[in-house]
PDB file of C-alpha atoms in Angstrom:
ATOM      1  CA  LEU O  13       6.949 -14.898  -0.797  1.00 31.00           C
ATOM      2  CA  GLY O  14      10.453 -16.321   0.140  1.00 29.00           C
ATOM      3  CA  ASN O  15      11.858 -15.251   3.460  1.00 29.00           C
ATOM      4  CA  MET O  16      13.682 -11.973   3.413  1.00 28.00           C
ATOM      5  CA  ASN O  17      14.879  -9.873   6.348  1.00 32.00           C
ATOM      6  CA  GLY O  18      12.613 -11.438   8.850  1.00 31.00           C
ATOM      7  CA  TYR O  19       9.472 -11.426   6.578  1.00 29.00           C
ATOM      8  CA  ALA O  20       7.284 -14.767   6.782  1.00 32.00           C
ATOM      9  CA  THR O  21       5.940 -16.689   3.881  1.00 34.00           C
ATOM     10  CA  ALA O  22       2.700 -15.903   2.429  1.00 39.00           C
ATOM     11  CA  PRO O  23      -0.040 -17.651   4.262  1.00 36.00           C
ATOM     12  CA  ALA O  24      -1.158 -21.159   2.965  1.00 32.00           C
ATOM     13  CA  GLY O  25      -3.441 -20.853   0.013  1.00 33.00           C
ATOM     14  CA  PHE O  26      -2.397 -17.580  -1.463  1.00 34.00           C
ATOM     15  CA  ARG O  27      -0.835 -17.610  -4.636  1.00 34.00           C
ATOM     16  CA  ALA O  28       2.927 -16.005  -4.358  1.00 35.00           C
ATOM     17  CA  GLY O  29       4.565 -15.547  -7.560  1.00 34.00           C
ATOM     18  CA  PHE O  30       7.762 -13.468  -6.567  1.00 33.00           C
ATOM     19  CA  GLN O  31      11.260 -14.197  -6.201  1.00 33.00           C
ATOM     20  CA  ALA O  32      12.696 -12.176  -3.445  1.00 33.00           C
ATOM     21  CA  ASN O  33      16.026 -11.918  -1.863  1.00 34.00           C
ATOM     22  CA  GLN O  34      17.435  -9.205   0.422  1.00 32.00           C
ATOM     23  CA  ASP O  35      18.501  -6.721  -2.118  1.00 39.00           C
ATOM     24  CA  GLU O  36      15.317  -6.830  -4.624  1.00 42.00           C
ATOM     25  CA  LEU O  37      12.025  -7.877  -5.311  1.00 43.00           C
ATOM     26  CA  GLU O  38      11.353  -9.328  -9.061  1.00 47.00           C
ATOM     27  CA  PRO O  39       7.816 -10.498 -10.020  1.00 45.00           C
ATOM     28  CA  ASP O  40       7.994 -14.098 -11.150  1.00 47.00           C
ATOM     29  CA  ASP O  41       6.188 -13.724 -14.921  1.00 47.00           C
ATOM     30  CA  THR O  42       4.546 -17.072 -14.584  1.00 46.00           C
ATOM     31  CA  VAL O  43       1.980 -15.770 -12.042  1.00 42.00           C
ATOM     32  CA  LEU O  44       0.123 -13.569 -14.178  1.00 44.00           C
ATOM     33  CA  GLU O  45       0.552 -15.715 -17.427  1.00 47.00           C
ATOM     34  CA  GLY O  46      -2.819 -16.794 -18.947  1.00 46.00           C
ATOM     35  CA  ARG O  47      -5.011 -14.090 -16.948  1.00 48.00           C
ATOM     36  CA  ASP O  48      -6.638 -11.797 -19.552  1.00 67.00           C
ATOM     37  CA  VAL O  49      -6.806  -8.792 -16.675  1.00 82.00           C
ATOM     38  CA  ALA O  50      -5.032  -9.413 -13.505  1.00 91.00           C
ATOM     39  CA  ARG O  51      -6.221  -7.484 -10.392  1.00 95.00           C
ATOM     40  CA  VAL O  52      -4.080  -7.923  -7.463  1.00 95.00           C
ATOM     41  CA  ILE O  53      -4.275  -6.949  -4.044  1.00 96.00           C
ATOM     42  CA  VAL O  54      -1.022  -6.273  -2.038  1.00 95.00           C
ATOM     43  CA  TYR O  55      -1.479  -5.873   2.031  1.00 92.00           C
ATOM     44  CA  GLY O  56       1.381  -5.655   4.595  1.00 90.00           C
ATOM     45  CA  PRO O  57       2.911  -3.334   7.607  1.00 90.00           C
ATOM     46  CA  PRO O  58       4.672  -0.298   6.947  1.00 88.00           C
ATOM     47  CA  GLY O  59       8.403  -1.168   5.636  1.00 86.00           C
ATOM     48  CA  SER O  60       7.427  -4.559   4.315  1.00 87.00           C
ATOM     49  CA  GLY O  61       8.037  -3.739   0.700  1.00 86.00           C
ATOM     50  CA  LYS O  62       4.727  -3.884  -0.356  1.00 90.00           C
ATOM     51  CA  THR O  63       4.775  -0.511  -2.025  1.00 89.00           C
ATOM     52  CA  THR O  64       8.175  -1.322  -3.950  1.00 88.00           C
ATOM     53  CA  LEU O  65       6.746  -4.538  -5.072  1.00 91.00           C
ATOM     54  CA  CYS O  66       3.164  -2.946  -6.063  1.00 94.00           C
ATOM     55  CA  LYS O  67       5.460  -0.472  -8.150  1.00 94.00           C
ATOM     56  CA  LEU O  68       7.439  -3.212  -9.924  1.00 94.00           C
ATOM     57  CA  ILE O  69       4.537  -5.091 -10.827  1.00 93.00           C
ATOM     58  CA  SER O  70       2.536  -1.920 -11.935  1.00 96.00           C
ATOM     59  CA  GLU O  71       5.506  -1.052 -14.290  1.00 95.00           C
ATOM     60  CA  LYS O  72       6.200  -4.492 -15.727  1.00 94.00           C
ATOM     61  CA  LYS O  73       2.637  -5.845 -16.304  1.00 93.00           C
ATOM     62  CA  GLY O  74       0.950  -2.410 -17.144  1.00 95.00           C
ATOM     63  CA  LEU O  75      -1.405  -2.862 -14.403  1.00 97.00           C
ATOM     64  CA  VAL O  76      -3.089   0.258 -12.864  1.00 97.00           C
ATOM     65  CA  LEU O  77      -1.535   1.263  -9.563  1.00 97.00           C
ATOM     66  CA  ILE O  78      -3.739   2.358  -6.854  1.00 97.00           C
ATOM     67  CA  ASN O  79      -3.506   3.426  -3.467  1.00 94.00           C
ATOM     68  CA  ALA O  80      -6.322   4.290  -1.237  1.00 92.00           C
ATOM     69  CA  ARG O  81      -4.738   7.439   0.251  1.00 90.00           C
ATOM     70  CA  THR O  82      -3.692   8.956  -3.088  1.00 93.00           C
ATOM     71  CA  ALA O  83      -7.138   7.795  -4.674  1.00 95.00           C
ATOM     72  CA  VAL O  84      -8.814   9.872  -2.061  1.00 95.00           C
ATOM     73  CA  GLN O  85      -6.616  13.011  -2.782  1.00 93.00           C
ATOM     74  CA  ASP O  86      -7.313  12.334  -6.596  1.00 94.00           C
ATOM     75  CA  ALA O  87     -10.949  12.214  -6.185  1.00 95.00           C
ATOM     76  CA  MET O  88     -11.258  15.485  -4.071  1.00 95.00           C
ATOM     77  CA  GLU O  89      -9.168  17.446  -6.549  1.00 95.00           C
ATOM     78  CA  GLN O  90     -11.382  16.080  -9.389  1.00 95.00           C
ATOM     79  CA  LYS O  91     -14.087  16.816  -7.440  1.00 95.00           C
ATOM     80  CA  THR O  92     -15.938  13.388  -8.321  1.00 94.00           C
ATOM     81  CA  PRO O  93     -18.836  12.196  -6.097  1.00 94.00           C
ATOM     82  CA  MET O  94     -17.072  10.221  -3.884  1.00 94.00           C
ATOM     83  CA  GLY O  95     -14.450  12.863  -3.638  1.00 94.00           C
ATOM     84  CA  LEU O  96     -16.470  15.524  -2.969  1.00 95.00           C
ATOM     85  CA  LYS O  97     -18.214  13.120  -0.029  1.00 94.00           C
ATOM     86  CA  ALA O  98     -14.610  12.454   1.287  1.00 95.00           C
ATOM     87  CA  LYS O  99     -13.960  16.061   1.271  1.00 95.00           C
ATOM     88  CA  GLY O 100     -17.131  17.148   3.485  1.00 95.00           C
ATOM     89  CA  VAL O 101     -16.250  14.184   6.048  1.00 94.00           C
ATOM     90  CA  LEU O 102     -12.338  15.575   6.396  1.00 94.00           C
ATOM     91  CA  GLU O 103     -13.400  19.120   6.579  1.00 94.00           C
ATOM     92  CA  GLU O 104     -15.587  18.318   9.531  1.00 93.00           C
ATOM     93  CA  GLY O 105     -12.184  17.076  10.974  1.00 92.00           C
ATOM     94  CA  LYS O 106     -13.337  13.303  11.318  1.00 92.00           C
ATOM     95  CA  VAL O 107     -11.548  10.341   9.977  1.00 90.00           C
ATOM     96  CA  LEU O 108     -12.518   8.672   6.511  1.00 92.00           C
ATOM     97  CA  PRO O 109     -14.998   5.865   7.688  1.00 94.00           C
ATOM     98  CA  ASP O 110     -14.556   2.496   5.985  1.00 94.00           C
ATOM     99  CA  ASP O 111     -17.391   2.687   3.572  1.00 94.00           C
ATOM    100  CA  VAL O 112     -16.164   6.069   2.477  1.00 95.00           C
ATOM    101  CA  GLN O 113     -12.623   4.692   1.472  1.00 95.00           C
ATOM    102  CA  VAL O 114     -14.240   1.700  -0.127  1.00 96.00           C
ATOM    103  CA  ASP O 115     -16.495   3.928  -2.096  1.00 95.00           C
ATOM    104  CA  VAL O 116     -13.607   5.892  -3.425  1.00 95.00           C
ATOM    105  CA  VAL O 117     -11.446   3.036  -4.327  1.00 96.00           C
ATOM    106  CA  LEU O 118     -14.581   1.505  -6.198  1.00 96.00           C
ATOM    107  CA  GLU O 119     -15.116   4.574  -7.944  1.00 95.00           C
ATOM    108  CA  ARG O 120     -11.411   4.487  -9.144  1.00 96.00           C
ATOM    109  CA  LEU O 121     -11.810   0.576 -10.057  1.00 95.00           C
ATOM    110  CA  ALA O 122     -14.880   1.795 -12.326  1.00 94.00           C
ATOM    111  CA  LYS O 123     -12.662   3.820 -14.590  1.00 94.00           C
ATOM    112  CA  ASP O 124     -11.934   2.268 -18.047  1.00 95.00           C
ATOM    113  CA  ASP O 125      -8.088   1.868 -17.559  1.00 95.00           C
ATOM    114  CA  CYS O 126      -8.759  -0.475 -14.597  1.00 95.00           C
ATOM    115  CA  ALA O 127     -11.136  -2.439 -16.726  1.00 93.00           C
ATOM    116  CA  ASP O 128      -8.982  -2.889 -19.770  1.00 94.00           C
ATOM    117  CA  GLN O 129      -5.393  -2.966 -18.125  1.00 95.00           C
ATOM    118  CA  GLY O 130      -6.239  -4.443 -14.737  1.00 96.00           C
ATOM    119  CA  TRP O 131      -5.075  -3.131 -11.346  1.00 97.00           C
ATOM    120  CA  ILE O 132      -3.067  -3.456  -8.238  1.00 97.00           C
ATOM    121  CA  ILE O 133      -4.063  -1.936  -4.952  1.00 97.00           C
ATOM    122  CA  ASP O 134      -1.148  -1.043  -2.610  1.00 95.00           C
ATOM    123  CA  GLY O 135      -2.293  -1.745   1.109  1.00 92.00           C
ATOM    124  CA  PHE O 136      -5.881  -1.965   0.837  1.00 95.00           C
ATOM    125  CA  PRO O 137      -8.286  -3.397   2.253  1.00 95.00           C
ATOM    126  CA  ALA O 138      -6.720  -3.383   5.669  1.00 93.00           C
ATOM    127  CA  LYS O 139      -9.805  -4.404   7.441  1.00 92.00           C
ATOM    128  CA  SER O 140     -12.272  -7.524   6.959  1.00 93.00           C
ATOM    129  CA  ALA O 141     -15.158  -4.983   6.815  1.00 94.00           C
ATOM    130  CA  GLN O 142     -13.139  -3.148   3.906  1.00 95.00           C
ATOM    131  CA  ALA O 143     -12.475  -6.438   2.170  1.00 96.00           C
ATOM    132  CA  GLU O 144     -16.258  -7.669   2.275  1.00 95.00           C
ATOM    133  CA  ALA O 145     -17.612  -4.397   1.027  1.00 95.00           C
ATOM    134  CA  LEU O 146     -15.051  -4.884  -1.914  1.00 95.00           C
ATOM    135  CA  THR O 147     -16.089  -8.260  -2.457  1.00 95.00           C
ATOM    136  CA  ALA O 148     -19.793  -7.583  -2.193  1.00 94.00           C
ATOM    137  CA  SER O 149     -19.412  -4.748  -5.098  1.00 94.00           C
ATOM    138  CA  GLY O 150     -17.763  -7.163  -7.294  1.00 92.00           C
ATOM    139  CA  ALA O 151     -14.179  -6.068  -6.678  1.00 94.00           C
ATOM    140  CA  THR O 152     -12.381  -9.643  -6.496  1.00 92.00           C
ATOM    141  CA  PRO O 153      -9.017  -9.867  -6.699  1.00 94.00           C
ATOM    142  CA  THR O 154      -7.554 -12.681  -8.884  1.00 92.00           C
ATOM    143  CA  ILE O 155      -4.233 -12.827  -6.576  1.00 92.00           C
ATOM    144  CA  VAL O 156      -3.550 -11.492  -3.123  1.00 93.00           C
ATOM    145  CA  LEU O 157      -0.409 -11.026  -1.294  1.00 91.00           C
ATOM    146  CA  LEU O 158      -0.240 -10.903   2.338  1.00 87.00           C
ATOM    147  CA  PHE O 159       3.149  -9.549   3.907  1.00 86.00           C
ATOM    148  CA  GLU O 160       4.282 -10.252   7.259  1.00 83.00           C
ATOM    149  CA  ALA O 161       7.248  -8.351   9.233  1.00 85.00           C
ATOM    150  CA  ALA O 162       8.474  -8.414  12.470  1.00 89.00           C
ATOM    151  CA  GLU O 163       7.980  -5.296  14.595  1.00 92.00           C
ATOM    152  CA  THR O 164      11.878  -4.863  14.909  1.00 92.00           C
ATOM    153  CA  VAL O 165      12.119  -4.794  11.252  1.00 90.00           C
ATOM    154  CA  VAL O 166       9.158  -2.418  10.827  1.00 92.00           C
ATOM    155  CA  VAL O 167      10.753   0.071  13.150  1.00 93.00           C
ATOM    156  CA  ASP O 168      14.418  -0.186  11.908  1.00 89.00           C
ATOM    157  CA  ARG O 169      13.437   0.347   8.512  1.00 89.00           C
ATOM    158  CA  CYS O 170      10.893   3.261   8.719  1.00 93.00           C
ATOM    159  CA  GLU O 171      12.131   5.108  11.734  1.00 94.00           C
ATOM    160  CA  GLN O 172      14.880   6.395   9.540  1.00 94.00           C
ATOM    161  CA  ARG O 173      12.638   7.772   6.594  1.00 94.00           C
ATOM    162  CA  ARG O 174      12.277  11.511   6.041  1.00 96.00           C
ATOM    163  CA  TYR O 175      10.723  13.468   3.413  1.00 94.00           C
ATOM    164  CA  ASP O 176      11.528  16.815   2.228  1.00 96.00           C
ATOM    165  CA  PRO O 177       8.155  19.193   2.397  1.00 94.00           C
ATOM    166  CA  GLU O 178       9.089  21.348  -0.464  1.00 94.00           C
ATOM    167  CA  THR O 179      10.139  19.039  -3.138  1.00 94.00           C
ATOM    168  CA  GLN O 180       7.904  16.041  -1.595  1.00 89.00           C
ATOM    169  CA  ALA O 181      11.412  13.817  -2.242  1.00 94.00           C
ATOM    170  CA  GLU O 182      11.531  10.674   0.159  1.00 92.00           C
ATOM    171  CA  TYR O 183      14.747   9.733   1.953  1.00 94.00           C
ATOM    172  CA  HIS O 184      15.933   7.156   4.075  1.00 92.00           C
ATOM    173  CA  LEU O 185      18.874   8.363   6.371  1.00 93.00           C
ATOM    174  CA  VAL O 186      20.796   4.956   5.879  1.00 91.00           C
ATOM    175  CA  ALA O 187      19.676   3.269   2.660  1.00 88.00           C
ATOM    176  CA  ASN O 188      19.008   6.399   0.796  1.00 91.00           C
ATOM    177  CA  PRO O 189      20.388   9.526   2.414  1.00 95.00           C
ATOM    178  CA  PRO O 190      19.529  13.009   1.211  1.00 95.00           C
ATOM    179  CA  PRO O 191      22.048  15.043  -0.600  1.00 95.00           C
ATOM    180  CA  ASP O 192      24.847  16.836   0.974  1.00 93.00           C
ATOM    181  CA  ASP O 193      22.964  19.816   1.096  1.00 94.00           C
ATOM    182  CA  PRO O 194      22.451  21.634   4.358  1.00 94.00           C
ATOM    183  CA  ALA O 195      19.612  23.661   3.133  1.00 95.00           C
ATOM    184  CA  VAL O 196      17.880  20.276   2.250  1.00 95.00           C
ATOM    185  CA  VAL O 197      18.952  18.371   5.389  1.00 95.00           C
ATOM    186  CA  GLU O 198      17.645  21.254   7.568  1.00 95.00           C
ATOM    187  CA  ARG O 199      14.254  21.046   6.235  1.00 96.00           C
ATOM    188  CA  LEU O 200      13.577  17.361   6.051  1.00 97.00           C
ATOM    189  CA  GLU O 201      10.569  16.099   8.187  1.00 96.00           C
ATOM    190  CA  GLN O 202       9.655  12.774   9.755  1.00 95.00           C
ATOM    191  CA  ARG O 203       6.068  11.709   9.255  1.00 92.00           C
ATOM    192  CA  ALA O 204       4.110  11.207  12.496  1.00 92.00           C
ATOM    193  CA  GLU O 205       3.216   7.779  11.237  1.00 91.00           C
ATOM    194  CA  ASP O 206       7.151   6.761  11.117  1.00 93.00           C
ATOM    195  CA  THR O 207       7.601   7.446  14.740  1.00 94.00           C
ATOM    196  CA  GLU O 208       8.512   4.572  17.074  1.00 94.00           C
ATOM    197  CA  GLU O 209       5.400   4.551  18.866  1.00 94.00           C
ATOM    198  CA  ASN O 210       3.031   4.885  16.007  1.00 94.00           C
ATOM    199  CA  LEU O 211       4.853   2.180  14.063  1.00 94.00           C
ATOM    200  CA  LYS O 212       4.372  -0.241  16.756  1.00 94.00           C
ATOM    201  CA  HIS O 213       0.724   0.632  16.873  1.00 93.00           C
ATOM    202  CA  ARG O 214       0.486   0.135  12.917  1.00 91.00           C
ATOM    203  CA  VAL O 215       2.045  -3.213  13.348  1.00 92.00           C
ATOM    204  CA  ALA O 216      -0.084  -4.475  15.788  1.00 92.00           C
ATOM    205  CA  ARG O 217      -3.378  -3.349  13.713  1.00 91.00           C
ATOM    206  CA  HIS O 218      -1.697  -4.968  10.915  1.00 91.00           C
ATOM    207  CA  THR O 219      -1.138  -8.413  13.060  1.00 90.00           C
ATOM    208  CA  ALA O 220      -4.686  -7.893  14.312  1.00 91.00           C
ATOM    209  CA  ALA O 221      -6.227  -7.688  10.892  1.00 91.00           C
ATOM    210  CA  LEU O 222      -4.307 -10.417   8.952  1.00 90.00           C
ATOM    211  CA  PRO O 223      -6.049 -13.681   9.886  1.00 92.00           C
ATOM    212  CA  SER O 224      -9.421 -12.266   9.030  1.00 93.00           C
ATOM    213  CA  LEU O 225      -8.201 -10.911   5.793  1.00 93.00           C
ATOM    214  CA  ALA O 226      -6.502 -14.388   4.908  1.00 91.00           C
ATOM    215  CA  SER O 227      -9.810 -16.145   5.882  1.00 92.00           C
ATOM    216  CA  HIS O 228     -11.614 -13.869   3.689  1.00 93.00           C
ATOM    217  CA  TYR O 229      -9.487 -13.680   0.523  1.00 91.00           C
ATOM    218  CA  GLY O 230      -8.586 -17.814   1.202  1.00 87.00           C
ATOM    219  CA  GLN O 231     -12.172 -18.613   0.037  1.00 81.00           C
ATOM    220  CA  LEU O 232     -11.874 -16.367  -3.214  1.00 76.00           C
ATOM    221  CA  CYS O 233      -8.400 -16.651  -4.705  1.00 68.00           C
TER     222      CYS O 233
END
């Protein structure tokens, strides 16, 4: 990955096939050429552009886009075996353990569309234990992209994010401001995860996890 707004290059040994500048991220077609079914993992701190990049790659290459949080919600709504298991844990007021999160993702990866089209996972695994569990179950990527971002960059980008609880629309007070509608502006909320304190904790967790993830996937990709 090229440097962009404080982002470091991908760790040595990783295949990085994307051209980036400060205004846009554009997949480099040559990276996925010659692969029958691409399997991509993208991991990075909040505000690093990983979700935007995942969407671009998914749309351009037809890969199934998977987000662990969304996968859990979908599994619970569809009442799949892993969804029911996750629901039971959450109803007890507990945090989903690694094995349940991994099982939900594996359940999603086992569907025909992932086998036929390939897949790209946004922000998961986030720990070496999760990565090892995925690998042990046969969910090995062909490409891994690891993003890095300075704490100041993350806070600057994410602290300004807001969402509309009524429409679920996402806004950024500077880069993508809400419409000039007092009713909309009044009901906007900031997610707890986007406060400065929580962002700093999330960056710290990412920084701590990155070396072990790089080591694990560096042996596979």
